[in-house]
Short mmCIF file of C-alpha atoms in Angstrom, two decimals:
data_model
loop_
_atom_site.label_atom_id
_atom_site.label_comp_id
_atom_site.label_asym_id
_atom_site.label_seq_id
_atom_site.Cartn_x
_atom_site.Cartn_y
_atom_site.Cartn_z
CA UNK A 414 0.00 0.00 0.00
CA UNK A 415 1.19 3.53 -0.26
CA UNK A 416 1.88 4.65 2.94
CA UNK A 417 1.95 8.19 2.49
CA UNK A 418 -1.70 8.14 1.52
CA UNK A 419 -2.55 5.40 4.17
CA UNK A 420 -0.47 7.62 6.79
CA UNK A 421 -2.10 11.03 5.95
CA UNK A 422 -5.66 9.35 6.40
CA UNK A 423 -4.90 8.09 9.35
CA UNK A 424 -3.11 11.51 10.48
CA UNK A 425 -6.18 13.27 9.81
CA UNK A 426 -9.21 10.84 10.93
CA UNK A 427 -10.25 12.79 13.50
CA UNK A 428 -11.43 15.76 10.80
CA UNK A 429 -12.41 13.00 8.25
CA UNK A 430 -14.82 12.10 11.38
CA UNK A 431 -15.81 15.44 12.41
CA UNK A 432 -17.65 15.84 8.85
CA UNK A 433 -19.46 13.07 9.18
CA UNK A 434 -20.81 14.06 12.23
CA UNK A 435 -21.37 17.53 11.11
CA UNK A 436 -23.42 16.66 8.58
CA UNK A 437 -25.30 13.98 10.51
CA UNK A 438 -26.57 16.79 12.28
CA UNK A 439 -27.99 18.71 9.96
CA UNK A 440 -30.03 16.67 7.65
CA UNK A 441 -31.14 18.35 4.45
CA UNK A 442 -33.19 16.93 1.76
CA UNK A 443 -32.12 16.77 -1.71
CA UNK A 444 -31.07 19.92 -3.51
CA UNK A 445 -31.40 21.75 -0.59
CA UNK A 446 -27.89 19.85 1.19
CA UNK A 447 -26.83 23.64 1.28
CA UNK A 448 -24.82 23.23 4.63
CA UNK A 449 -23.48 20.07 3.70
CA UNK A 450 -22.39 21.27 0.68
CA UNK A 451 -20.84 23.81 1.81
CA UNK A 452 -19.04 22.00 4.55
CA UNK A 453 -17.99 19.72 2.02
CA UNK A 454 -16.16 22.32 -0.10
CA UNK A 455 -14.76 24.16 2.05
CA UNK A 456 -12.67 21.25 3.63
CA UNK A 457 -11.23 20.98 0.29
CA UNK A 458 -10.48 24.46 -0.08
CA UNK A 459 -8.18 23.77 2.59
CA UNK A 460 -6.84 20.87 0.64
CA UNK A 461 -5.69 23.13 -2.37
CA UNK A 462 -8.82 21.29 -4.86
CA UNK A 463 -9.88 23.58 -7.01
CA UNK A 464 -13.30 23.57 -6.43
CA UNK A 465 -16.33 24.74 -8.56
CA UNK A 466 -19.74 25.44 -6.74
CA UNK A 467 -23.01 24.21 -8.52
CA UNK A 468 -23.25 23.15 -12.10
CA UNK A 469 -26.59 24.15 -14.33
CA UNK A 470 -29.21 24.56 -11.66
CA UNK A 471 -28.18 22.14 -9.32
CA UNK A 472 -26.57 24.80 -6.73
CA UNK A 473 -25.67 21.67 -4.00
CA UNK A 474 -23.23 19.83 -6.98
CA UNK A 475 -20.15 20.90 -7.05
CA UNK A 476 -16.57 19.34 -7.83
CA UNK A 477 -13.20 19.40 -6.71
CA UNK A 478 -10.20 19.06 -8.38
CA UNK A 479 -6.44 18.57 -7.76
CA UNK A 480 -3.24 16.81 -9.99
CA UNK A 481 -3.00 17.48 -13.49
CA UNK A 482 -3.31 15.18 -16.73
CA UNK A 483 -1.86 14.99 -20.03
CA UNK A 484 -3.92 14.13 -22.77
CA UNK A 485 -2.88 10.34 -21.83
CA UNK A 486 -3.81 10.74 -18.08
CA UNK A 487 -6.54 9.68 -15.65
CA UNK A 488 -9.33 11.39 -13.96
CA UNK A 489 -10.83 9.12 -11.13
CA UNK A 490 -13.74 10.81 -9.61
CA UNK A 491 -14.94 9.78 -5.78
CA UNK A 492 -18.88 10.73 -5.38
CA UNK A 493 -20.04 12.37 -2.72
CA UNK A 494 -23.77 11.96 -1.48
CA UNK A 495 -24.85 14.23 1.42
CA UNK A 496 -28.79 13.91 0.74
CA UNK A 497 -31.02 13.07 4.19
CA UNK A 498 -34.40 11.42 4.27
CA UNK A 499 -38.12 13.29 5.31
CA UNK A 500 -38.21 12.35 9.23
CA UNK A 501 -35.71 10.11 8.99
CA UNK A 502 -32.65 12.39 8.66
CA UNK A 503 -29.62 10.41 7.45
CA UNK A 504 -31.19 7.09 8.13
CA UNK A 505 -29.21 6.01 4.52
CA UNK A 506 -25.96 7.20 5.86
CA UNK A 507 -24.96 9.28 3.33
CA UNK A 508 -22.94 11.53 5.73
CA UNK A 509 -20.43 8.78 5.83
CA UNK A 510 -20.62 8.60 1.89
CA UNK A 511 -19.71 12.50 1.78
CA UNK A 512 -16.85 12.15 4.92
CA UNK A 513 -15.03 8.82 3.44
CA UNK A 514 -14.67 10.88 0.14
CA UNK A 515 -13.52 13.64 1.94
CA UNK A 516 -11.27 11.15 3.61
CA UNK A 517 -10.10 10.43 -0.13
CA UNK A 518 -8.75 13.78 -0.79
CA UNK A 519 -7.18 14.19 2.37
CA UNK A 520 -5.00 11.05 1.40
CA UNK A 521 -3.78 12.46 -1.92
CA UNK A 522 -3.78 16.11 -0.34
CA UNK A 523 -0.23 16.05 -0.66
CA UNK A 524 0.77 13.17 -3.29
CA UNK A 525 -0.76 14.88 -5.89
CA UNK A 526 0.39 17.96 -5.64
CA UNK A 527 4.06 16.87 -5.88
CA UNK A 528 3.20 13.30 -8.03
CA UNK A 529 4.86 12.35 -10.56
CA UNK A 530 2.49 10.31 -12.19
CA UNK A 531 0.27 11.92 -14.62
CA UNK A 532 -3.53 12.21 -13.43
CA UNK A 533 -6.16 14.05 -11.82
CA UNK A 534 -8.39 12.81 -8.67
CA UNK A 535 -12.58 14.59 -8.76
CA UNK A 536 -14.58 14.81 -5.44
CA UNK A 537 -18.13 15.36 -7.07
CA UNK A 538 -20.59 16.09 -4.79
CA UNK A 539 -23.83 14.60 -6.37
CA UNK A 540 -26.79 15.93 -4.67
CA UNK A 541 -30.74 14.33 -4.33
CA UNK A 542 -29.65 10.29 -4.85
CA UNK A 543 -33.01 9.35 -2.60
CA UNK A 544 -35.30 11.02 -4.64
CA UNK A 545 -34.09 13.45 -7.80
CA UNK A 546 -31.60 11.51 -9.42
CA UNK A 547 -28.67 14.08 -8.80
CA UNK A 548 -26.07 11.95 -10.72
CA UNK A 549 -28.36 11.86 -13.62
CA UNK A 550 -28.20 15.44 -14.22
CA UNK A 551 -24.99 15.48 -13.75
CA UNK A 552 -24.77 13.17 -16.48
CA UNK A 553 -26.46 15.46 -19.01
CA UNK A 554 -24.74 18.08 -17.52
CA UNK A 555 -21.11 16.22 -19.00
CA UNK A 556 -19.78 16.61 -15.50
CA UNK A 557 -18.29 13.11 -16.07
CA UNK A 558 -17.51 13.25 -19.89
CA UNK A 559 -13.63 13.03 -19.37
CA UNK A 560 -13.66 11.05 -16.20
CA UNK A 561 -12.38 7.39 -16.36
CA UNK A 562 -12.75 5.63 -13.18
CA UNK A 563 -15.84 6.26 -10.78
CA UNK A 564 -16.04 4.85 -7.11
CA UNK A 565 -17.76 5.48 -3.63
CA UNK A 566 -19.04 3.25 -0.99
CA UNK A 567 -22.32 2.97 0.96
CA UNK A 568 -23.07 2.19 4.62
CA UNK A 569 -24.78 -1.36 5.41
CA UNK A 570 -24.71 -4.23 7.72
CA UNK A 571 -22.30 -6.70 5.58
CA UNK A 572 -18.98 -5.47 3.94
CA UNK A 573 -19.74 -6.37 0.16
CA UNK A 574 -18.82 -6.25 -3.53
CA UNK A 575 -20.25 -6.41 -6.62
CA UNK A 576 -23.67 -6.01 -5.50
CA UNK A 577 -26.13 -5.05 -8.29
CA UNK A 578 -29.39 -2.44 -8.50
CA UNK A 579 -32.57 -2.71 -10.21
CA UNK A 580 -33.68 0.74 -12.83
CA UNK A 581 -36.46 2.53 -11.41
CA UNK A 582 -38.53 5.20 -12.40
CA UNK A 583 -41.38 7.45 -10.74
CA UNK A 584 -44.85 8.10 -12.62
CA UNK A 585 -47.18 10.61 -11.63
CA UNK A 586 -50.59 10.98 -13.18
CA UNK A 587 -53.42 13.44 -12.08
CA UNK A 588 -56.99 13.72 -13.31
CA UNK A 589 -59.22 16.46 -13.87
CA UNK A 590 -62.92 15.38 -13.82
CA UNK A 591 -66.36 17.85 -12.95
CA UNK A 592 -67.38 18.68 -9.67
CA UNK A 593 -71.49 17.09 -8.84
CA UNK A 594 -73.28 16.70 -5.51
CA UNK A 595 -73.17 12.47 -5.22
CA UNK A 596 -77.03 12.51 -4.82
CA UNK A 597 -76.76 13.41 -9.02
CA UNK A 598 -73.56 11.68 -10.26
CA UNK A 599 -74.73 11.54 -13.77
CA UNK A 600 -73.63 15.66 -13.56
CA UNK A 601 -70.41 15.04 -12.59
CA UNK A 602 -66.76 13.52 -13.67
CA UNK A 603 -65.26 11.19 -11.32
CA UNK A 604 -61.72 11.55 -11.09
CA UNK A 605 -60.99 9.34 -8.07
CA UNK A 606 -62.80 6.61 -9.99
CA UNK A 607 -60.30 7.37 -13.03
CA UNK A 608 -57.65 6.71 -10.29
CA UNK A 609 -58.69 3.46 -9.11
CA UNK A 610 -59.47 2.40 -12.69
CA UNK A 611 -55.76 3.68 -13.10
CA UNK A 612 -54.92 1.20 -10.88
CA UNK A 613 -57.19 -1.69 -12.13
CA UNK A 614 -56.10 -1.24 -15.37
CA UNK A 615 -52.42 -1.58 -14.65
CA UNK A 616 -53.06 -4.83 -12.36
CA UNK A 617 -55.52 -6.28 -15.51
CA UNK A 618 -52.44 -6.05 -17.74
CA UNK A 619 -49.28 -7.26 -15.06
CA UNK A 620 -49.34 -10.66 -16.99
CA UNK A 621 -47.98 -8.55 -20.19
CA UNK A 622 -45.21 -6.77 -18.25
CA UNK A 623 -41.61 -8.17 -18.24
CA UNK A 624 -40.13 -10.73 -15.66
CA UNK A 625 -39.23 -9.12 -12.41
CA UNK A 626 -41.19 -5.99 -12.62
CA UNK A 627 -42.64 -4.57 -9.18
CA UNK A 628 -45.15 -1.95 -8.94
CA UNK A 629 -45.91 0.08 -5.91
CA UNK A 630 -48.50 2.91 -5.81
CA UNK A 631 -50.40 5.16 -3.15
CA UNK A 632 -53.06 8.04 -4.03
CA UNK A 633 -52.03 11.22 -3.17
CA UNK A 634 -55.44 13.50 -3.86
CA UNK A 635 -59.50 11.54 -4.08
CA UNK A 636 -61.80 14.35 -2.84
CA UNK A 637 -62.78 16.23 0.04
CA UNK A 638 -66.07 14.77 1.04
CA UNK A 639 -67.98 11.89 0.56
CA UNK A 640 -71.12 13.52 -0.78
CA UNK A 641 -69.46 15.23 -3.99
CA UNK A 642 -68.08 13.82 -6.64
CA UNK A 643 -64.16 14.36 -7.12
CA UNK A 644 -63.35 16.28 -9.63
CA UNK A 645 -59.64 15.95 -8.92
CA UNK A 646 -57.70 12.92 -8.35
CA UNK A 647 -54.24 12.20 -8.57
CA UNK A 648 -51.34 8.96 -7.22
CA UNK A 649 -47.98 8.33 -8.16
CA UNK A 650 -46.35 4.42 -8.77
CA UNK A 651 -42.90 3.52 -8.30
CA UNK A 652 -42.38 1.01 -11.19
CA UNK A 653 -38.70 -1.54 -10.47
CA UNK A 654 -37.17 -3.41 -13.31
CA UNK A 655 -34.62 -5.28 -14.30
CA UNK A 656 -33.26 -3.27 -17.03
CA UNK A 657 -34.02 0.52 -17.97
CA UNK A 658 -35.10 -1.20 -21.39
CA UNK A 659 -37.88 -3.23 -19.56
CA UNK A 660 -39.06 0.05 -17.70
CA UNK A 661 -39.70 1.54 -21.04
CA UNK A 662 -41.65 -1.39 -22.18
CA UNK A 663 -43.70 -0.21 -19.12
CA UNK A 664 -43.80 3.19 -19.95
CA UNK A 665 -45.72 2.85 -22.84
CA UNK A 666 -48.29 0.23 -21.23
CA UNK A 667 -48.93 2.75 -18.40
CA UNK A 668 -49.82 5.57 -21.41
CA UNK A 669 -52.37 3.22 -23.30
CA UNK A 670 -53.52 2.51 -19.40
CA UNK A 671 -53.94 6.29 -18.81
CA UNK A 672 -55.55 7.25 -22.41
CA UNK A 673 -57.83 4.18 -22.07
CA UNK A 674 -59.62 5.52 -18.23
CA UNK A 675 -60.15 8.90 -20.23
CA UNK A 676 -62.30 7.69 -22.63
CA UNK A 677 -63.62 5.04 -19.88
CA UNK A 678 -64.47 7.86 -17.47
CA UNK A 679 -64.41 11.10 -19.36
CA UNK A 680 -61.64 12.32 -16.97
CA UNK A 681 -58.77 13.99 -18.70
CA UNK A 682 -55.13 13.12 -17.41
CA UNK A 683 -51.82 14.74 -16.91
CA UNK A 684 -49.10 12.77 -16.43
CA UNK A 685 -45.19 12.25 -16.09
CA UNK A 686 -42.36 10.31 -15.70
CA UNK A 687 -39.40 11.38 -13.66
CA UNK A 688 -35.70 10.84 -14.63
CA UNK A 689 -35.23 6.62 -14.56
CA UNK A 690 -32.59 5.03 -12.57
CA UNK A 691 -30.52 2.56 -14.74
CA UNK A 692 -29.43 -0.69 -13.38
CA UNK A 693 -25.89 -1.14 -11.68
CA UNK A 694 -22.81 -2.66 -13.44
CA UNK A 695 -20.30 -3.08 -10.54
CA UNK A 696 -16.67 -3.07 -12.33
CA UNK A 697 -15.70 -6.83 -10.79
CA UNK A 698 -11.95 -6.10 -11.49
CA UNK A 699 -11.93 -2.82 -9.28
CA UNK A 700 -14.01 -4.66 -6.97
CA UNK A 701 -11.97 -7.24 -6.43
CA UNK A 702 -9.13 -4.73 -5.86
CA UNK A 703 -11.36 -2.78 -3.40
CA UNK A 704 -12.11 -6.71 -1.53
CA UNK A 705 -8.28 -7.13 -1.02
CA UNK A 706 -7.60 -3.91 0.17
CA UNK A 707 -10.25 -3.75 2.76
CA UNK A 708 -9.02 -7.63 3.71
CA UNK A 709 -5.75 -6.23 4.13
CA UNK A 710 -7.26 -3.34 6.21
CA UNK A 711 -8.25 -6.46 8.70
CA UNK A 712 -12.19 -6.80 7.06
CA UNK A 713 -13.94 -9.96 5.54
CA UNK A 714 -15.81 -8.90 2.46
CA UNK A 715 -18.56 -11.27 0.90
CA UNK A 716 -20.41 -11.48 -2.14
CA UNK A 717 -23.90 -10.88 -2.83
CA UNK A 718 -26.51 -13.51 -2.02
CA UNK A 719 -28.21 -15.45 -5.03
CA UNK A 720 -31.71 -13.89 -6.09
CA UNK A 721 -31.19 -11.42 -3.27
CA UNK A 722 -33.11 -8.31 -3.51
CA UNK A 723 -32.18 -5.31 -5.02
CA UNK A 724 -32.22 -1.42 -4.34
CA UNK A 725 -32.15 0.93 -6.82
CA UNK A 726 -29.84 4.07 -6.94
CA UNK A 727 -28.32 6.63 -9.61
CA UNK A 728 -25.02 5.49 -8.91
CA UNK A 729 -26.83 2.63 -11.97
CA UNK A 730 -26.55 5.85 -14.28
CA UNK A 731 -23.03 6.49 -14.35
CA UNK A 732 -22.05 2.55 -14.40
CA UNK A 733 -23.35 2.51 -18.02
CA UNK A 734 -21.05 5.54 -19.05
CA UNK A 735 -17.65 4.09 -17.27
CA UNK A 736 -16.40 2.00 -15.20
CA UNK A 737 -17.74 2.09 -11.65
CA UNK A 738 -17.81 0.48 -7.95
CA UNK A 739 -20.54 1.10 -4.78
CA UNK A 740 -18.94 -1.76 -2.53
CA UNK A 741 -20.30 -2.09 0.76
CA UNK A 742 -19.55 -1.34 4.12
CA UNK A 743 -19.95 -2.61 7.19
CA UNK A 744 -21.22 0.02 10.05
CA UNK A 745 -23.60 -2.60 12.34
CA UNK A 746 -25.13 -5.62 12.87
CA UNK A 747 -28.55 -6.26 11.37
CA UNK A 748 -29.04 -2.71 10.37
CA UNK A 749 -31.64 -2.00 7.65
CA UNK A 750 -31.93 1.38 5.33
CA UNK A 751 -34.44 4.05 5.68
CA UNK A 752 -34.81 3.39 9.61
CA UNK A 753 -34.02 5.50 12.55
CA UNK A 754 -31.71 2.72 13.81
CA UNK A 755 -29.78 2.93 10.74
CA UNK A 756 -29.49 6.83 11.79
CA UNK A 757 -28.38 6.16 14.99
CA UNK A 758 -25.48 3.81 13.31
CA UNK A 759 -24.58 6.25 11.32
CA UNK A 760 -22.37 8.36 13.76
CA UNK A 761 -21.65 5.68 16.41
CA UNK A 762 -18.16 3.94 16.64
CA UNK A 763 -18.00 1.61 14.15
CA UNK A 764 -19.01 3.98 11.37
CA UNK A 765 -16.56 6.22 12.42
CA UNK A 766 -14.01 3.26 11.90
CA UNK A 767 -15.13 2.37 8.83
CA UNK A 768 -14.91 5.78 7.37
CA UNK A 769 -11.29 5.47 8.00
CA UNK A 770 -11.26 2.42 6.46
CA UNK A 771 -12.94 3.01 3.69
CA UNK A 772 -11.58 6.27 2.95
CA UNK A 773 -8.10 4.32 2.83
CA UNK A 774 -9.18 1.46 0.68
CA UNK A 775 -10.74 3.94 -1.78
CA UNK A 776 -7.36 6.04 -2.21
CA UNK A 777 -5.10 2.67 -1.82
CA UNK A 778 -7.83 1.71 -5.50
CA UNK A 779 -7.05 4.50 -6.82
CA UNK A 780 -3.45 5.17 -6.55
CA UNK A 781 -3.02 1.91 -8.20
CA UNK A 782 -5.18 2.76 -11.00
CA UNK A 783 -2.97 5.88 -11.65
CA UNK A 784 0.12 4.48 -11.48
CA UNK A 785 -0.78 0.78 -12.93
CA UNK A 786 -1.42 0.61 -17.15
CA UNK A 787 -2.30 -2.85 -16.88
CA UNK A 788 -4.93 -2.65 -14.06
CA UNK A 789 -6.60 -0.21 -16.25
CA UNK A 790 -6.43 -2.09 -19.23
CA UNK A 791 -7.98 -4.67 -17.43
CA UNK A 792 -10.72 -2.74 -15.84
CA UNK A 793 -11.89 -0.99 -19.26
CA UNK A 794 -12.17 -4.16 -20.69
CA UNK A 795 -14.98 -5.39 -18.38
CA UNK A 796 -16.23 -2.49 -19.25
CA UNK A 797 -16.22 -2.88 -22.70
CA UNK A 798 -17.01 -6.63 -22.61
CA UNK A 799 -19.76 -6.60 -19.95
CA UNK A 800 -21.75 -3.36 -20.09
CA UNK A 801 -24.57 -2.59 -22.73
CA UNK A 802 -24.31 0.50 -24.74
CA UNK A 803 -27.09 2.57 -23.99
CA UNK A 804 -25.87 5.63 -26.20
CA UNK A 805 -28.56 6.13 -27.99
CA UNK A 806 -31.04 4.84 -25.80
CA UNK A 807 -34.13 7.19 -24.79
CA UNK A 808 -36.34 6.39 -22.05
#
């Protein structure tokens, strides 16, 4: 291992820490992470990154920058989510996402600025991964365009590589019906009945969609009172897949479900589809780098379970443009996402640790990928070989 990045980490934990914690404290929800943002760059202001505050109009990314590059260098980017949860603060962890990347730049604080390899390390702070799809405009923004190698870990109960995701995508539809006292329905437009046929209509056809879809969906808006007729309505689903290309399959049933309940009910519909999460391609050869370093750090790391179940995250997004890793970490026993116990594990001891640990197993990755042609000629062609090309593809 390099010990000069291994040593500075390990100087420095106690700051490393102290952001985790800091943000932990103040929970924000996406695109409004304004403090933890800003807490975020200015630690590597003090690093000497270069760092550039908010891209399009997404004023919690930003990105930091420090080495240099020929045109035959490397740009490794470590991503930084800071996003919280309603109620829940950050009951995902995502503090110790944003401090072990911080915990990244601390390591090559120093080695870069003096290296004499030929490269250039990113701390991207991606905002909104529990519900906006930060990396995803960041994407289409071409923040990533000339990076090569994208990493960053995530907080869980089992250290773990090569752990897939599932695509996911929101869909929102409201309907507009006419307002009639219930005693004379024949007056009025029902639009919570144009919801609930919404929903029949979508369970009539399941047998149609692709294997492994999952549908979840709650009403949002059916009336005000049970003696008038609705004459708004509106729910939102939450539609999993296997592949973005099976979502889109599903895209286009849920429109011929929607234009069908118009003429059915008379109702007329607005509807939309957020930005889709794409499934994850885990980079096995950086993973398996990642798994020895963390062994060597004095963790076991397993593999994932057959037929487990998956989450979904943007992290998916970038994997399709180049090649990426979102190993696992261990911060507690039987600790499960989106709960306040998960919150509570988030700043106790053995996070704390394994921020540290991480933080060094992440810059120990990618100092060898800067400094080692073959590893990257390896890695690229997984990429290459194993991940379908999407360009082109529109959801």
């Amino acid at each position: 291992m390099n010990n000069q990045i291994i040593k500075m980490i390990e100087h420095y934990k106690s700051d490393i820490i102290g952001i985790s914690h800091d943000i932990h404290k103040t929970p924000e929800l996406g695109f409004e992470e304004f403090k933890s943002s800003k807490r975020i760059c200015d630690y590597l202001d003090t690093l000497d990154f270069k760092v550039e505050r908010g891209f399009g109009n997404l004023e919690t990314a930003f990105v930091g920058r420090l080495g240099k590059k020929s045109e035959k260098g490397v740009t490794i980017a470590i991503l930084a989510e800071f996003d919280a949860l309603p109620k829940l603060g950050h009951a995902c962890g995502h503090n110790i996402i944003a401090a072990a990347a911080c915990g990244v730049a601390r390591g090559f604080s120093e080695l870069l600025l003096n290296a004499s390899f030929d490269g250039e390390l990113r701390i991207i702070g991606t905002p909104a991964e529990e519900n906006g799809g930060g990396k995803i405009e960041l994407l289409k923004l071409g923040i990533f365009d000339d990076v090569d190698f994208a990493m960053m870990v995530h907080p869980s109960s089992t250290n773990m590589v090569h752990r897939g995701g599932t695509a996911l995508v929101a869909f929102h539809v409201a309907y507009e019906g006419k307002s009639a006292h219930s005693s004379s329905p024949e007056n009025g437009i029902n639009a919570l009945k144009a919801i609930i046929s919404t929903f029949n209509g979508i369970d009539a056809i399941q047998g149609e969609f692709p294997l492994g879809i999952n549908i979840n969906g709650i009403i949002h808006e059916g009336g005000d009172a049970s003696n008038i007729i609705p004459d708004k309505a509106s729910a939102e689903f939450l539609i999993r897949g296997p592949r973005l290309m099976d979502l889109k399959i599903i895209k286009n049933k849920f429109i011929q479900v929607v234009k069908s309940v118009e003429i059915l009910t008379g109702a007329k519909a607005e509807f939309s589809f957020e930005l889709p999460y794409a499934e994850r391609y885990s980079n096995h050869v950086m993973g398996e780098c990642f798994k020895d370093i963390m062994e060597a750090l004095g963790e076991v790391v397993a593999y994932p379970e057959k037929n487990v179940k998956l989450g979904s995250s943007d992290i998916g997004n970038v994997s399709l443009c180049l090649p990426t890793i979102h190993p696992y970490v261990k911060i507690g026993n039987d600790l499960i996402g989106h709960t306040l116990k998960f919150a509570s594990a988030a700043i106790d001891g053995q996070a704390d640790e394994m921020i540290v640990k991480a933080s060094k197993a992440m810059a120990e990755l990618a100092y060898r990928i800067f400094v080692d042609e073959t590893l990257r000629s390896q890695i690229n062609d997984e990429f290459e070989t194993e991940v379908p090309d999407y360009s082109g593809f529109e959801f």
